[in-house]
Coordinates of C-alpha atoms and ligand atoms in Angstrom, one line a residue:
X1 CA 7.1 -27.4 -22.0
X2 CA 6.6 -25.6 -18.7
X3 CA 8.9 -26.3 -15.9
X4 CA 6.5 -24.5 -13.8
X5 CA 3.9 -25.7 -11.4
X6 CA 1.1 -24.5 -10.2
X7 CA 0.9 -23.9 -6.1
X8 CA -2.6 -25.2 -5.5
X9 CA -1.4 -28.6 -7.3
X10 CA -0.7 -31.2 -5.1
X11 CA 2.7 -30.8 -3.4
X12 CA 5.3 -33.1 -4.1
X13 CA 6.8 -35.9 -1.5
X14 CA 10.7 -35.3 -1.9
X15 CA 11.4 -38.5 -4.1
X16 CA 8.3 -38.1 -6.1
X17 CA 8.6 -37.4 -10.1
X18 CA 7.0 -34.4 -10.2
X19 CA 5.0 -33.3 -13.3
X20 CA 7.3 -31.3 -14.8
X21 CA 10.3 -31.7 -17.7
X22 CA 12.7 -33.5 -17.5
X23 CA 12.0 -36.5 -15.3
X24 CA 14.0 -39.3 -17.0
X25 CA 17.3 -39.2 -17.8
X26 CA 16.1 -40.8 -21.1
X27 CA 14.1 -38.4 -22.4
X28 CA 15.7 -35.8 -25.5
X29 CA 15.0 -32.9 -23.5
X30 CA 13.6 -29.4 -25.0
X31 CA 15.3 -26.3 -24.2
X32 CA 14.6 -24.8 -21.2
X33 CA 12.5 -21.4 -21.9
X34 CA 14.9 -18.3 -20.4
X35 CA 14.5 -17.6 -16.5
X36 CA 13.0 -14.1 -16.6
X37 CA 9.8 -15.7 -19.5
X38 CA 8.8 -17.6 -16.5
X39 CA 9.2 -14.8 -14.3
X40 CA 7.1 -13.0 -16.5
X41 CA 4.3 -15.6 -16.2
X42 CA 4.2 -16.5 -12.9
X43 CA 1.6 -14.1 -11.3
X44 CA -1.6 -15.3 -12.3
X45 CA -5.1 -14.5 -10.9
X46 CA -4.2 -14.6 -7.9
X47 CA -1.8 -17.5 -7.7
X48 CA 1.8 -17.9 -8.3
X49 CA 2.7 -20.2 -10.6
X50 CA 5.8 -21.9 -9.4
X51 CA 9.3 -21.8 -10.6
X52 CA 11.0 -25.5 -9.7
X53 CA 13.9 -26.8 -10.7
X54 CA 13.8 -30.1 -13.3
X55 CA 14.9 -33.0 -10.7
X56 CA 17.4 -33.4 -12.7
X57 CA 19.2 -30.8 -12.5
X58 CA 17.7 -30.3 -9.3
X59 CA 19.5 -33.5 -7.9
X60 CA 22.4 -32.3 -10.1
X61 CA 22.9 -29.0 -8.2
X62 CA 22.6 -30.9 -5.2
X63 CA 25.5 -32.7 -5.8
X64 CA 27.7 -30.7 -7.1
X65 CA 27.3 -27.8 -5.4
X66 CA 29.7 -28.6 -2.8
X67 CA 32.0 -30.0 -5.3
X68 CA 33.0 -26.9 -6.6
X69 CA 34.4 -25.8 -4.0
X70 CA 38.0 -26.5 -3.1
X71 CA 37.2 -26.2 1.0
X72 CA 33.3 -25.5 1.8
X73 CA 34.2 -22.0 3.5
X74 CA 36.3 -21.0 0.0
X75 CA 33.6 -19.0 -1.3
X76 CA 32.4 -17.5 1.8
X77 CA 34.0 -13.7 1.1
X78 CA 32.6 -14.0 -2.5
X79 CA 29.6 -12.5 -4.1
X80 CA 27.3 -13.2 -7.0
X81 CA 28.4 -10.1 -9.1
X82 CA 31.8 -10.9 -8.9
X83 CA 32.5 -11.2 -12.5
X84 CA 36.1 -13.8 -11.6
X85 CA 34.8 -15.6 -9.1
X86 CA 31.4 -16.4 -11.1
X87 CA 34.2 -17.5 -14.1
X88 CA 36.3 -19.4 -11.7
X89 CA 32.8 -21.9 -10.6
X90 CA 31.3 -22.1 -14.1
X91 CA 34.7 -23.3 -15.2
X92 CA 35.1 -25.6 -12.3
X93 CA 31.4 -26.8 -13.2
X94 CA 32.3 -27.4 -17.3
X95 CA 35.3 -29.6 -15.8
X96 CA 33.0 -31.5 -13.6
X97 CA 30.1 -32.4 -15.6
X98 CA 32.6 -33.2 -18.8
X99 CA 34.2 -35.4 -17.1
X100 CA 31.0 -37.4 -15.6
X101 CA 29.3 -36.9 -19.1
X102 CA 32.1 -39.2 -20.2
X103 CA 31.5 -41.4 -17.6
X104 CA 27.7 -42.1 -17.5
X105 CA 25.6 -40.5 -20.7
X106 CA 22.6 -39.7 -18.3
X107 CA 24.8 -36.3 -17.3
X108 CA 24.8 -35.3 -20.3
X109 CA 23.2 -31.7 -20.4
X110 CA 22.4 -29.3 -23.9
X111 CA 23.2 -25.8 -23.2
X112 CA 19.9 -24.5 -21.8
X113 CA 20.0 -27.1 -19.1
X114 CA 24.1 -26.1 -18.8
X115 CA 23.0 -22.3 -18.6
X116 CA 20.2 -23.2 -16.1
X117 CA 22.6 -25.0 -14.2
X118 CA 25.8 -22.9 -13.9
X119 CA 23.3 -19.8 -12.4
X120 CA 21.8 -21.6 -9.5
X121 CA 24.8 -23.0 -8.5
X122 CA 26.2 -19.7 -8.8
X123 CA 23.3 -18.5 -7.1
X124 CA 24.2 -21.1 -4.2
X125 CA 27.7 -21.2 -4.2
X126 CA 27.8 -17.4 -4.8
X127 CA 24.4 -15.7 -3.0
X128 CA 21.5 -17.0 -1.7
X129 CA 20.2 -19.8 -3.6
X130 CA 16.9 -19.7 -4.4
X131 CA 16.5 -16.1 -3.1
X132 CA 19.3 -14.4 -4.8
X133 CA 17.1 -12.5 -7.6
X134 CA 15.0 -11.6 -4.6
X135 CA 17.9 -10.2 -2.7
X136 CA 19.1 -8.5 -5.6
X137 CA 16.2 -6.8 -6.2
X138 CA 15.9 -3.3 -4.5
X139 CA 11.9 -2.9 -5.1
X140 CA 11.9 -6.0 -2.3
X141 CA 12.3 -4.9 1.4
X142 CA 11.6 -8.1 3.2
X143 CA 12.3 -11.8 2.1
X144 CA 10.5 -14.3 4.3
X145 CA 11.2 -18.2 3.6
X146 CA 8.3 -20.2 5.4
X147 CA 10.3 -23.4 3.8
X148 CA 11.4 -24.7 0.6
X149 CA 7.8 -24.0 -1.3
X150 CA 6.7 -21.6 0.0
X151 CA 9.0 -17.9 0.1
X152 CA 7.2 -14.4 0.5
X153 CA 8.4 -11.2 0.2
X154 CA 7.2 -7.6 1.0
X155 CA 7.5 -5.1 -1.9
X156 CA 6.3 -1.6 -2.1
X157 CA 4.9 -1.9 1.2
X158 CA 2.8 -5.4 0.4
X159 CA 3.9 -8.8 0.8
X160 CA 3.2 -11.8 -1.8
X161 CA 3.8 -15.1 -2.6
X162 CA 6.9 -15.3 -4.8
X163 CA 7.7 -17.6 -7.5
X164 CA 10.2 -18.6 -6.2
X165 CA 11.6 -22.2 -4.6
X166 CA 14.3 -24.0 -2.7
X167 CA 14.9 -27.5 -3.9
X168 CA 14.5 -28.9 -0.5
X169 CA 15.5 -28.4 2.9
X170 CA 19.0 -29.3 2.2
X171 CA 19.0 -26.7 -0.1
X172 CA 17.4 -24.0 2.3
X173 CA 20.1 -25.5 4.7
X174 CA 22.7 -24.4 2.4
X175 CA 21.9 -20.9 2.2
X176 CA 21.2 -20.6 6.3
X177 CA 24.8 -21.5 6.5
X178 CA 26.2 -20.1 3.8
X179 CA 24.4 -16.6 5.9
X180 CA 25.8 -17.5 8.8
X181 CA 29.0 -20.0 8.5
X182 CA 31.2 -15.6 7.5
X183 CA 29.8 -14.3 11.1
X184 CA 31.3 -17.0 13.0
X185 CA 28.2 -18.4 13.8
X186 CA 27.0 -21.7 14.1
X187 CA 23.1 -23.0 13.0
X188 CA 23.0 -26.5 14.6
X189 CA 20.9 -28.2 17.4
X190 CA 22.9 -26.7 19.9
X191 CA 21.9 -23.3 18.5
X192 CA 18.9 -23.7 16.4
X193 CA 18.3 -20.2 15.9
X194 CA 20.0 -17.4 14.9
X195 CA 19.8 -13.5 15.0
X196 CA 22.3 -11.6 12.3
X197 CA 23.1 -9.2 10.2
X198 CA 24.7 -9.6 6.9
X199 CA 27.8 -7.2 5.9
X200 CA 25.5 -4.6 3.9
X201 CA 23.8 -4.1 7.4
X202 CA 20.0 -6.8 5.9
X203 CA 19.2 -8.2 9.3
X204 CA 19.0 -11.7 9.0
X205 CA 16.9 -14.2 11.3
X206 CA 16.8 -18.3 10.7
X207 CA 15.2 -20.2 13.1
X208 CA 15.8 -24.3 12.2
X209 CA 14.4 -27.9 12.6
X210 CA 12.8 -28.9 15.5
X211 CA 10.5 -25.5 16.1
X212 CA 10.5 -24.6 12.7
X213 CA 8.0 -27.1 11.5
X214 CA 7.6 -26.4 8.0
X215 CA 11.8 -26.3 7.7
X216 CA 14.4 -24.2 8.1
X217 CA 13.1 -20.4 8.4
X218 CA 14.8 -17.2 6.9
X219 CA 13.7 -13.9 6.8
X220 CA 15.9 -10.8 6.2
X221 CA 15.0 -7.4 6.4
X222 CA 17.2 -5.5 3.3
X223 CA 19.0 -2.7 4.2
X224 CA 17.7 -0.1 2.7
X225 CA 19.6 1.4 0.3
X226 CA 18.8 5.4 1.7
X227 CA 16.6 5.4 4.9
X228 CA 13.5 7.1 3.7
X229 CA 13.9 10.9 4.5
X230 CA 11.2 13.1 5.8
X231 CA 9.9 14.0 2.5
X232 CA 9.6 10.4 1.1
X233 CA 7.6 9.7 3.9
X234 CA 5.4 13.1 3.6
X235 CA 5.3 12.4 -0.4
X236 CA 3.8 8.7 1.0
X237 CA 1.4 9.9 3.1
X238 CA 2.6 8.8 6.0
X239 CA 2.4 12.4 7.9
X240 CA 1.3 15.9 7.0
X241 CA 4.2 18.5 6.7
X242 CA 2.4 19.8 9.7
X243 CA 2.9 16.6 12.0
X244 CA 6.3 16.8 11.0
X245 CA 7.4 20.8 12.0
X246 CA 5.7 19.7 15.1
X247 CA 7.8 16.6 15.9
X248 CA 10.9 18.7 14.6
X249 CA 9.9 20.7 17.4
X250 CA 10.0 18.4 19.9
X251 CA 13.2 16.5 18.5
X252 CA 15.2 19.9 18.5
X253 CA 13.7 21.2 21.7
X254 CA 14.6 17.6 23.9
X255 CA 11.6 16.8 24.2
X256 CA 12.0 12.8 25.0
X257 CA 10.3 10.7 22.8
X258 CA 8.7 6.7 22.2
X259 CA 7.7 5.4 18.8
X260 CA 5.6 2.6 19.2
X261 CA 4.1 0.5 16.7
X262 CA 3.9 -3.1 15.6
X263 CA 6.1 -5.3 13.6
X264 CA 7.3 -3.8 10.2
X265 CA 5.3 -1.0 10.9
X266 CA 8.2 1.6 10.4
X267 CA 9.3 2.6 13.7
X268 CA 13.2 2.2 12.7
X269 CA 12.5 4.2 10.1
X270 CA 10.7 7.4 11.7
X271 CA 12.6 6.9 14.9
X272 CA 15.6 7.8 11.7
X273 CA 13.9 10.3 10.5
X274 CA 13.1 12.1 13.9
X275 CA 17.0 11.7 14.9
X276 CA 17.8 13.6 11.8
X277 CA 16.1 16.7 13.4
X278 CA 19.0 16.3 16.3
X279 CA 20.9 19.8 15.9
X280 CA 25.1 18.5 14.2
X281 CA 26.4 19.6 16.8
X282 CA 25.0 17.1 19.6
X283 CA 26.6 14.4 20.9
X284 CA 24.5 11.2 19.9
X285 CA 24.8 7.9 21.3
X286 CA 23.2 5.2 19.7
X287 CA 22.2 1.6 20.8
X288 CA 20.4 -1.0 18.7
X289 CA 20.4 -5.0 18.5
X290 CA 21.5 -4.6 15.2
X291 CA 22.5 -1.5 13.8
X292 CA 20.0 0.1 10.9
X293 CA 20.0 3.8 12.0
X294 CA 21.7 6.0 9.7
X295 CA 22.7 9.6 11.1
X296 CA 23.8 12.2 8.9
X297 CA 25.3 14.1 12.3
X298 CA 28.8 14.2 13.0
X299 CA 28.8 13.3 16.1
X300 CA 27.4 10.0 16.5
X301 CA 29.4 7.6 18.1
X302 CA 26.6 3.5 16.8
X303 CA 26.8 0.9 19.2
X304 CA 25.5 -3.0 18.7
X305 CA 25.0 -5.6 21.0
X306 CA 27.6 -8.4 21.0
X307 CA 26.6 -12.4 21.1
X308 CA 28.2 -14.2 23.7
X309 CA 31.7 -15.6 21.6
X310 CA 31.2 -19.0 19.5
X311 CA 31.9 -22.2 22.3
X312 CA 31.9 -20.3 25.6
X313 CA 29.4 -20.5 28.1
X314 CA 26.9 -18.2 25.7
X315 CA 27.9 -14.8 28.0
X316 CA 31.0 -14.1 27.7
X317 CA 31.8 -11.3 24.9
X318 CA 28.0 -10.6 25.1
X319 CA 26.6 -7.2 25.5
X320 CA 22.9 -7.0 25.8
X321 CA 21.6 -4.0 25.1
X322 CA 20.8 -2.6 28.6
X323 CA 25.0 -3.3 29.1
X324 CA 25.3 -0.7 26.4
X325 CA 22.9 1.8 27.8
X326 CA 24.1 1.6 31.3
X327 CA 28.4 2.0 29.8
X328 CA 26.8 4.8 27.4
X329 CA 25.5 7.3 30.2
X330 CA 29.5 7.7 30.8
X331 CA 30.2 8.6 27.5
X332 CA 28.9 12.4 28.0
X333 CA 26.1 11.5 25.5
X334 CA 23.6 14.3 25.0
X335 CA 21.3 12.3 23.3
X336 CA 20.6 8.3 23.6
X337 CA 18.8 6.8 21.2
X338 CA 18.1 2.7 21.5
X339 CA 16.5 1.7 18.8
X340 CA 14.4 -0.3 20.4
X341 CA 13.2 -0.9 24.0
X342 CA 12.8 -5.2 24.5
X343 CA 13.6 -5.6 28.3
X344 CA 15.6 -4.5 30.8
X345 CA 16.5 -1.6 29.5
X346 CA 13.5 0.2 29.5
X347 CA 14.3 1.3 33.4
X348 CA 18.2 1.8 32.8
X349 CA 16.8 4.0 29.3
X350 CA 13.6 5.8 31.8
X351 CA 16.8 6.8 34.6
X352 CA 18.8 8.5 31.9
X353 CA 15.6 10.8 30.5
X354 CA 14.8 11.5 34.3
X355 CA 18.8 12.0 35.4
X356 CA 18.8 14.9 32.7
X357 CA 19.2 13.1 29.9
X358 CA 16.5 15.0 27.6
X359 CA 16.1 14.6 24.0
X360 CA 16.2 10.9 24.1
X361 CA 14.2 8.3 22.0
X362 CA 13.1 4.9 21.5
X363 CA 10.0 3.0 19.5
X364 CA 8.7 -0.1 21.3
X365 CA 6.2 -2.7 20.3
X366 CA 2.8 -1.7 21.0
X367 CA -0.5 -1.1 19.0
X368 CA -1.2 1.8 20.6
X369 CA 0.4 5.1 22.8
X370 CA -1.8 3.4 26.4
X371 CA -0.3 0.4 25.4
X372 CA 2.8 1.2 25.0
X373 CA 3.2 3.1 28.3
X374 CA 1.9 -0.1 30.0
X375 CA 4.5 -2.0 27.7
X376 CA 7.1 0.0 29.1
X377 CA 5.4 -1.3 32.4
X378 CA 5.9 -4.5 31.8
X379 CA 9.2 -4.3 30.6
X380 CA 10.7 -2.0 33.7
X381 CA 9.1 -5.0 35.8
X382 CA 11.3 -7.6 33.8
X383 CA 14.3 -5.6 34.9
X384 CA 14.8 -7.4 37.8
X385 CA 14.2 -4.2 39.6
X386 CA 11.5 -5.0 42.8
X387 CA 9.3 -1.9 42.1
X388 CA 5.9 -0.5 43.0
X389 CA 3.8 -0.5 39.4
X390 CA 2.6 3.1 40.7
X391 CA 6.3 4.0 40.8
X392 CA 6.9 2.0 37.6
X393 CA 4.4 4.2 36.1
X394 CA 5.2 7.4 37.6
X395 CA 8.9 7.2 36.1
X396 CA 7.1 6.7 33.2
X397 CA 5.4 9.8 33.5
X398 CA 7.9 12.0 34.3
X399 CA 10.1 10.7 31.9
X400 CA 8.7 10.8 28.8
X401 CA 6.8 13.6 26.6
X402 CA 5.7 12.6 23.8
X403 CA 4.1 9.1 22.2
X404 CA 4.4 8.6 18.0
X405 CA 2.2 5.8 16.8
X406 CA 2.5 4.6 13.6
X407 CA 1.1 1.3 11.6
X408 CA 0.8 -0.6 8.2
X409 CA -2.6 -0.8 7.4
X410 CA -3.8 -2.8 5.7
X411 CA -3.8 -1.4 1.9
X412 CA 0.1 -2.0 2.9
X413 CA 0.6 1.8 3.4
X414 CA 2.2 3.2 6.8
X415 CA 0.6 5.7 8.7
X416 CA 1.6 8.2 12.1
X417 CA -1.8 7.0 13.4
X418 CA -1.8 8.8 16.8
X419 CA 0.7 11.4 18.4
X420 CA -0.1 12.1 21.9
X421 CA 1.7 13.6 24.6
X422 CA 1.7 11.8 28.4
X423 CA 0.1 14.9 29.9
X424 CA 0.4 13.7 34.0
X425 CA -1.0 11.3 36.4
X426 CA -4.8 11.7 37.9
X427 CA -5.0 9.5 40.6
X428 CA -3.8 6.3 39.1
X429 CA -4.1 6.8 35.3
X430 CA -1.9 8.4 33.2
X431 CA -3.5 11.2 30.8
X432 CA -2.5 11.1 27.5
X433 CA -4.1 13.2 25.0
X434 CA -4.0 12.8 21.4
X435 CA -2.7 16.2 19.8
X436 CA -2.7 14.4 16.0
X437 CA -5.1 11.8 15.1
X438 CA -5.7 9.9 11.6
X439 CA -9.4 9.7 11.1
X440 CA -11.3 8.5 7.5
X441 CA -12.7 11.9 6.6
X442 CA -15.9 13.5 8.1
X443 CA -15.4 10.8 10.9
X444 CA -15.2 12.2 14.3
X445 CA -13.9 9.1 16.3
X446 CA -11.7 9.6 19.2
X447 CA -10.2 6.0 18.1
X448 CA -7.5 6.4 14.8
X449 CA -8.9 4.3 11.5
X450 CA -7.4 1.6 10.6
X451 CA -7.8 1.8 6.5
X452 CA -6.2 4.1 4.2
X453 CA -7.7 7.3 2.7
X454 CA -7.5 8.7 5.8
X455 CA -5.6 11.8 6.6
X456 CA -3.7 13.0 9.6
X457 CA -5.6 15.6 11.5
X458 CA -5.0 18.3 14.9
X459 CA -7.2 17.5 17.7
X460 CA -7.0 21.0 18.7
X461 CA -5.5 20.6 21.7
X462 CA -1.7 21.7 22.0
X463 CA 0.4 20.0 23.7
X464 CA 1.2 21.0 27.7
X465 CA 4.9 21.6 26.5
X466 CA 4.6 24.3 24.3
X467 CA 6.3 26.4 26.0
X468 CA 9.4 24.6 26.1
X469 CA 9.0 24.4 21.8
X470 CA 8.5 28.2 21.9
X471 CA 11.2 29.5 24.6
X472 CA 13.5 26.9 21.8
X473 CA 11.8 29.7 19.0
X474 CA 9.2 27.4 17.8
X475 CA 6.2 29.6 17.5
X476 CA 3.3 26.7 16.0
X477 CA 0.8 29.0 14.5
X478 CA -3.2 27.9 15.0
X479 CA -1.9 26.4 11.4
X480 CA -0.5 23.2 13.4
X481 CA -2.8 22.9 16.2
X482 CA -6.2 24.5 14.4
X483 CA -8.4 21.8 14.4
X484 CA -9.3 20.1 10.9
X485 CA -6.9 22.7 9.2
X486 CA -4.0 20.1 8.4
X487 CA -3.1 20.2 4.8
X488 CA -4.4 16.9 2.8
X489 CA -2.2 15.2 2.2
X490 CA -2.3 12.3 -0.8
X491 CA -2.8 9.0 0.4
X492 CA 0.2 6.9 -2.0
X493 CA 2.2 4.4 -0.6
Ligands
ATP1 N1 6.3 5.3 6.1 C1 6.6 4.5 5.7 N2 6.2 4.4 4.3 C2 6.9 3.0 3.3 N3 7.7 2.2 4.1 C3 8.1 2.4 5.1 C4 7.6 3.3 6.1 N4 8.5 3.2 6.8 C5 9.1 2.3 6.8 N5 8.8 1.8 5.2 C6 9.4 0.6 4.9 O1 8.5 -1.0 6.2 C7 9.6 -1.6 6.1 C8 10.0 -1.8 7.7 O2 10.0 -0.5 8.5 P1 11.0 0.0 9.7 O3 12.2 -1.6 9.8 O4 11.2 0.9 10.1 O5 10.1 -1.0 10.8 P2 9.7 -1.7 11.9 O6 8.6 -1.2 12.8 O7 11.4 -0.8 13.1 O8 9.8 -3.2 12.0 P3 10.7 -4.2 13.6 O9 9.6 -4.0 14.3 O10 11.1 -5.2 12.4 O11 11.9 -3.5 14.0 C9 11.4 -1.5 5.8 O12 11.4 -1.9 4.1 C10 10.5 0.3 5.0 O13 11.5 1.0 3.9
MG2 MG1 12.3 -2.0 14.0

C-alpha cells in the first residue's frame, strides 16, 4: 500500500478523502513503510511523489500538537534532536493516545501509525513541521514553501520540488508561528509579512494571507555552516585564480568595490570572500539587514538592523541600514562593509567612500555592471535628497572603482561574469571597462555568456588604477592581464 500521491494527480480539497491508505477508521491498517523508503522512492521521471500524511494521522496531528504542550510557547526554545525533550513530548503523546483509545476505538493506532504520528508531532512541536528533514539536511541551502502542497528546495545550486507536504494551511501557520514567536515577532493581519533571522543565522521570510494567494509562504535561506572560501569558489569554477589574485590586490589596495548580481546569485558569499582579503589590523565595520558575513579578522564590529519594538508606532526602536551607516562614521571605521544597498543608504555610502573611507564594499541587485550604476543612481535618488542626476552620477564614478558581476547560470553554477572598472565620465556617460569577462570558447562577444562551459578571461585591458596596486606591492604581470592567458578552470558547480 502506498502512502504517497503523485504530484500530477488531482489535488484534494481539505475535507475530501484522498486516494491513499487509512481512508477510514474502520480500515485494518497495514504497517506504514519506513519514512526513508518513501523518500527514496520519491523522485521519479521528473515528477515528485509527494509524501502525504494519511488523513487519520493528519487529523490527530492537528488536534494533538497543541495538547502535548502545557503552554503554547512551552517548546519555543526546545529543538528537534534534544533527547530529553523528545522523550517528554513522546510520553505525553503516548498518554493522550492511550486515554483517547480507551474511550474511542477509532483512536487505536498500530505501531507504525504511532511511530509516524510521534515523529510528525515531534517535528511540529520541536522542529519545523513538514520541512524538518530539509532543515536538517546540510546539503539543502534554501527551502521555499509555496503553500501546503508545494515545497521547493535548492541543493548544489539546483532548485527542485521536494516530496514533503504540509497537511494544510493551519499546519504551515503552526510552523510559521513557531519560527517567529521566540523572536518576539508577530504574524497576523496587522503584520502579514515578517523578515527574521533564526538563532543559527538562517534568514527567513514569511508572508501570509491575504497577500500570499497560495497560502502562507515561507522562504528559508539556510546559514551555511561554513561560508564558501576563495579556494571553494575557484574549485567550483566560479572564477579563476588569476581573477582572485587581481581582486585581492584591489581589496588590499583599498579600492571601493561593488558586487552586483541577481537574487541568490552569490553576492553575499563573494562579498565575504573579498572581505577576507582585508588585512587583519584594519578596523572593519559590517552593516547588514540580517547578519550573514563571517569575517575572521579580529578587529570587526558587526552591526545589524533592528526591527521596531512590538506594539509601538512601527518606528520606535528601529534602526535601518542607513541609520547604521551614518552611525558607523563616528566609530573610526577603516573599512565599511554594507551587506546590501537597497535604499537611501547608497547616498551615505558614496559620501563615505568619497570622504576618505576607501576600501569599502557593498552589493547591489543588478544584472550587469551598467545596470548596477543605474541602480545606485536610483537608490541615491530614493534617499530623499533632491540632487541632480548628473551630480549623483559623478559621485558614483568618483567613489566606486570596481564592479564585480556574479550570476547564477541555468545549470545552477554561480560565476563571476564581468569584472569592470569604472574609469570616469565622457560627457554625461559613465565609462566602464571590462577587465575580465566570462566567455564561451571561441567567442569574442563583448557581453558575457549566460550558460555554463565558458571561462573567465582577461580582456587584455589593464585597469587605470594599476599604479595604486603597484604602490601596494602588487606587480600583476601580463599573466593576469594578457588576453586569453588565464588558466581554464573546470566548470563543476
Ligand atoms: N560561487 C558559488 N558556487 C556555488 N554556490 C554558491 C556560490 N556562491 C554562493 N553559493 C550558494 O548560493 C546560495 C546563495 O548565495 P548568497 O547568499 O551569497 O547569494 P546572494 O546573491 O547574496 O542572495 P540574496 O540575493 O538572497 O541576498 C548560498 O546557498 C550559497 O552557499
Ligand atoms: Mg545576499
